[in-house]
PDB file of C-alpha atoms in Angstrom:
ATOM      1  CA  MET V   1     101.009 -38.781  69.927  1.00 39.00           C
ATOM      2  CA  GLN V   2     102.563 -35.481  68.963  1.00 54.00           C
ATOM      3  CA  ASP V   3     101.501 -32.115  70.240  1.00 87.00           C
ATOM      4  CA  TRP V   4      99.623 -31.060  67.121  1.00 92.00           C
ATOM      5  CA  ASN V   5      99.372 -27.449  68.269  1.00 91.00           C
ATOM      6  CA  ASP V   6     103.176 -27.197  68.168  1.00 94.00           C
ATOM      7  CA  TYR V   7     103.260 -28.876  64.769  1.00 96.00           C
ATOM      8  CA  CYS V   8     100.779 -26.342  63.344  1.00 97.00           C
ATOM      9  CA  PHE V   9     102.453 -23.388  65.038  1.00 94.00           C
ATOM     10  CA  ASP V  10     105.768 -24.302  63.394  1.00 94.00           C
ATOM     11  CA  LYS V  11     104.272 -23.774  59.924  1.00 96.00           C
ATOM     12  CA  GLN V  12     105.539 -20.695  58.080  1.00 94.00           C
ATOM     13  CA  GLY V  13     103.368 -17.685  58.974  1.00 95.00           C
ATOM     14  CA  ALA V  14     101.030 -19.687  61.237  1.00 97.00           C
ATOM     15  CA  ARG V  15      99.039 -17.726  63.793  1.00 96.00           C
ATOM     16  CA  LEU V  16      97.122 -19.177  66.736  1.00 96.00           C
ATOM     17  CA  THR V  17      93.729 -17.618  67.486  1.00 97.00           C
ATOM     18  CA  TYR V  18      90.761 -18.471  69.716  1.00 97.00           C
ATOM     19  CA  PRO V  19      87.696 -17.035  67.924  1.00 96.00           C
ATOM     20  CA  PHE V  20      85.353 -19.752  69.238  1.00 94.00           C
ATOM     21  CA  GLY V  21      86.474 -19.779  72.878  1.00 94.00           C
ATOM     22  CA  ASP V  22      89.541 -20.662  74.926  1.00 93.00           C
ATOM     23  CA  ASP V  23      89.078 -24.383  74.335  1.00 92.00           C
ATOM     24  CA  VAL V  24      89.100 -24.218  70.505  1.00 94.00           C
ATOM     25  CA  PRO V  25      92.549 -23.357  69.121  1.00 96.00           C
ATOM     26  CA  VAL V  26      92.381 -22.214  65.498  1.00 97.00           C
ATOM     27  CA  PHE V  27      95.462 -21.953  63.303  1.00 98.00           C
ATOM     28  CA  ARG V  28      95.551 -19.512  60.412  1.00 98.00           C
ATOM     29  CA  VAL V  29      97.938 -18.486  57.704  1.00 98.00           C
ATOM     30  CA  GLY V  30      97.346 -15.143  56.022  1.00 95.00           C
ATOM     31  CA  GLY V  31      94.164 -14.801  58.071  1.00 95.00           C
ATOM     32  CA  LYS V  32      92.658 -18.022  56.681  1.00 97.00           C
ATOM     33  CA  ILE V  33      91.986 -21.121  58.785  1.00 98.00           C
ATOM     34  CA  PHE V  34      93.965 -24.273  58.071  1.00 98.00           C
ATOM     35  CA  ALA V  35      93.388 -26.208  61.342  1.00 98.00           C
ATOM     36  CA  LEU V  36      90.706 -26.047  64.020  1.00 97.00           C
ATOM     37  CA  PHE V  37      91.072 -28.213  67.136  1.00 96.00           C
ATOM     38  CA  ARG V  38      88.213 -29.166  69.427  1.00 94.00           C
ATOM     39  CA  GLU V  39      87.080 -31.885  71.766  1.00 91.00           C
ATOM     40  CA  THR V  40      83.723 -33.658  71.653  1.00 79.00           C
ATOM     41  CA  ASP V  41      82.691 -36.122  74.350  1.00 80.00           C
ATOM     42  CA  GLY V  42      86.302 -36.453  75.474  1.00 87.00           C
ATOM     43  CA  CYS V  43      87.633 -37.198  71.986  1.00 91.00           C
ATOM     44  CA  PRO V  44      89.970 -34.591  70.483  1.00 95.00           C
ATOM     45  CA  SER V  45      89.673 -33.808  66.789  1.00 96.00           C
ATOM     46  CA  VAL V  46      91.036 -31.447  64.178  1.00 97.00           C
ATOM     47  CA  THR V  47      89.159 -29.985  61.227  1.00 96.00           C
ATOM     48  CA  LEU V  48      91.330 -29.520  58.152  1.00 98.00           C
ATOM     49  CA  LYS V  49      90.915 -28.160  54.643  1.00 98.00           C
ATOM     50  CA  CYS V  50      91.136 -30.822  51.956  1.00 97.00           C
ATOM     51  CA  ASP V  51      90.894 -31.144  48.199  1.00 96.00           C
ATOM     52  CA  PRO V  52      87.240 -32.180  47.574  1.00 95.00           C
ATOM     53  CA  PHE V  53      88.069 -35.407  45.719  1.00 95.00           C
ATOM     54  CA  ARG V  54      90.687 -36.400  48.256  1.00 96.00           C
ATOM     55  CA  ALA V  55      88.319 -35.505  51.115  1.00 96.00           C
ATOM     56  CA  GLU V  56      85.695 -37.918  49.873  1.00 94.00           C
ATOM     57  CA  SER V  57      88.245 -40.670  49.283  1.00 95.00           C
ATOM     58  CA  LEU V  58      89.691 -40.280  52.791  1.00 97.00           C
ATOM     59  CA  ARG V  59      86.217 -40.492  54.347  1.00 96.00           C
ATOM     60  CA  GLU V  60      85.608 -43.756  52.508  1.00 95.00           C
ATOM     61  CA  GLN V  61      88.948 -45.201  53.675  1.00 96.00           C
ATOM     62  CA  PHE V  62      88.982 -44.110  57.322  1.00 95.00           C
ATOM     63  CA  ALA V  63      86.127 -44.139  59.837  1.00 94.00           C
ATOM     64  CA  GLU V  64      88.060 -41.505  61.840  1.00 95.00           C
ATOM     65  CA  ILE V  65      87.674 -38.976  59.019  1.00 96.00           C
ATOM     66  CA  THR V  66      84.250 -37.385  58.634  1.00 94.00           C
ATOM     67  CA  PRO V  67      82.848 -34.308  56.853  1.00 94.00           C
ATOM     68  CA  GLY V  68      84.065 -31.079  58.445  1.00 88.00           C
ATOM     69  CA  TYR V  69      82.160 -30.148  61.584  1.00 83.00           C
ATOM     70  CA  HIS V  70      80.400 -26.784  61.062  1.00 85.00           C
ATOM     71  CA  MET V  71      82.389 -26.221  57.853  1.00 88.00           C
ATOM     72  CA  ASN V  72      81.804 -26.612  54.117  1.00 82.00           C
ATOM     73  CA  LYS V  73      81.709 -30.392  54.019  1.00 87.00           C
ATOM     74  CA  ARG V  74      82.970 -30.513  50.448  1.00 86.00           C
ATOM     75  CA  HIS V  75      86.261 -28.816  51.379  1.00 94.00           C
ATOM     76  CA  TRP V  76      86.793 -29.746  55.035  1.00 96.00           C
ATOM     77  CA  ASN V  77      87.300 -32.975  56.997  1.00 97.00           C
ATOM     78  CA  THR V  78      87.212 -33.553  60.731  1.00 96.00           C
ATOM     79  CA  VAL V  79      89.799 -36.079  61.898  1.00 97.00           C
ATOM     80  CA  ALA V  80      89.370 -37.882  65.227  1.00 96.00           C
ATOM     81  CA  LEU V  81      92.653 -37.787  67.143  1.00 96.00           C
ATOM     82  CA  ASN V  82      91.951 -41.051  68.939  1.00 93.00           C
ATOM     83  CA  GLY V  83      95.190 -42.839  68.090  1.00 91.00           C
ATOM     84  CA  SER V  84      93.773 -44.806  65.159  1.00 93.00           C
ATOM     85  CA  LEU V  85      95.635 -42.826  62.499  1.00 95.00           C
ATOM     86  CA  SER V  86      99.418 -42.697  62.575  1.00 94.00           C
ATOM     87  CA  ASP V  87     101.233 -39.480  63.429  1.00 94.00           C
ATOM     88  CA  GLN V  88     102.623 -39.561  59.890  1.00 96.00           C
ATOM     89  CA  ASP V  89      99.088 -39.662  58.434  1.00 96.00           C
ATOM     90  CA  ILE V  90      97.977 -36.745  60.607  1.00 96.00           C
ATOM     91  CA  GLN V  91     101.077 -34.743  59.648  1.00 97.00           C
ATOM     92  CA  MET V  92     100.295 -35.378  55.986  1.00 97.00           C
ATOM     93  CA  LEU V  93      96.701 -34.157  56.441  1.00 98.00           C
ATOM     94  CA  ILE V  94      97.814 -31.014  58.300  1.00 98.00           C
ATOM     95  CA  ASP V  95     100.469 -30.331  55.650  1.00 98.00           C
ATOM     96  CA  HIS V  96      97.890 -30.753  52.877  1.00 98.00           C
ATOM     97  CA  SER V  97      95.512 -28.320  54.595  1.00 98.00           C
ATOM     98  CA  TYR V  98      98.244 -25.742  55.176  1.00 98.00           C
ATOM     99  CA  ASP V  99      99.481 -26.048  51.580  1.00 98.00           C
ATOM    100  CA  LEU V 100      95.976 -25.563  50.152  1.00 98.00           C
ATOM    101  CA  VAL V 101      95.392 -22.456  52.246  1.00 98.00           C
ATOM    102  CA  PHE V 102      98.860 -20.994  51.603  1.00 98.00           C
ATOM    103  CA  LYS V 103      98.451 -21.498  47.846  1.00 97.00           C
ATOM    104  CA  SER V 104      95.131 -19.622  47.986  1.00 97.00           C
ATOM    105  CA  LEU V 105      96.774 -16.480  49.394  1.00 97.00           C
ATOM    106  CA  THR V 106      97.558 -13.537  47.175  1.00 96.00           C
ATOM    107  CA  ARG V 107     101.099 -13.031  45.934  1.00 96.00           C
ATOM    108  CA  GLU V 108     101.410 -10.055  48.296  1.00 95.00           C
ATOM    109  CA  GLU V 109     100.236 -12.050  51.336  1.00 95.00           C
ATOM    110  CA  LYS V 110     102.716 -14.827  50.548  1.00 95.00           C
ATOM    111  CA  ALA V 111     105.535 -12.291  50.111  1.00 94.00           C
ATOM    112  CA  VAL V 112     104.836 -10.735  53.532  1.00 93.00           C
ATOM    113  CA  ILE V 113     104.836 -14.158  55.226  1.00 93.00           C
ATOM    114  CA  ILE V 114     108.071 -15.185  53.533  1.00 91.00           C
ATOM    115  CA  ALA V 115     109.751 -11.830  54.287  1.00 91.00           C
ATOM    116  CA  ASN V 116     108.724 -12.019  57.959  1.00 87.00           C
ATOM    117  CA  GLN V 117     110.097 -15.546  58.166  1.00 83.00           C
ATOM    118  CA  LEU V 118     113.413 -14.473  56.639  1.00 84.00           C
ATOM    119  CA  MET V 119     113.665 -11.579  59.103  1.00 82.00           C
ATOM    120  CA  GLY V 120     112.989 -13.901  62.029  1.00 74.00           C
ATOM    121  CA  ARG V 121     109.458 -12.707  62.698  1.00 61.00           C
ATOM    122  CA  VAL V 122     106.595 -15.145  62.864  1.00 55.00           C
TER     123      VAL V 122
END
């Protein structure tokens, strides 16, 4: 299984924060959360933003995907990282979350992120 923290950190403009404690890495773009990692009863999971219709469909298809823990359950899913889903599926879910959040940023916020990336700053 991949190191999902590295995968998230490699996203354009991604920032790693720990607002809920040292054991809960939270990834943001433009100040908005796109991935929140935690562990419950020894099982790691990630909470990701998701299109509401897609979120519901994914929950019906996969037992490992449940409504977002402590988040707006219409827009967030929690994905158990127990090896049941393929790395490709998890990448797709992280990418979808990042894309939704990035698209929600203002034009100015996007421009700053892109400019920083071009200048070699993260």
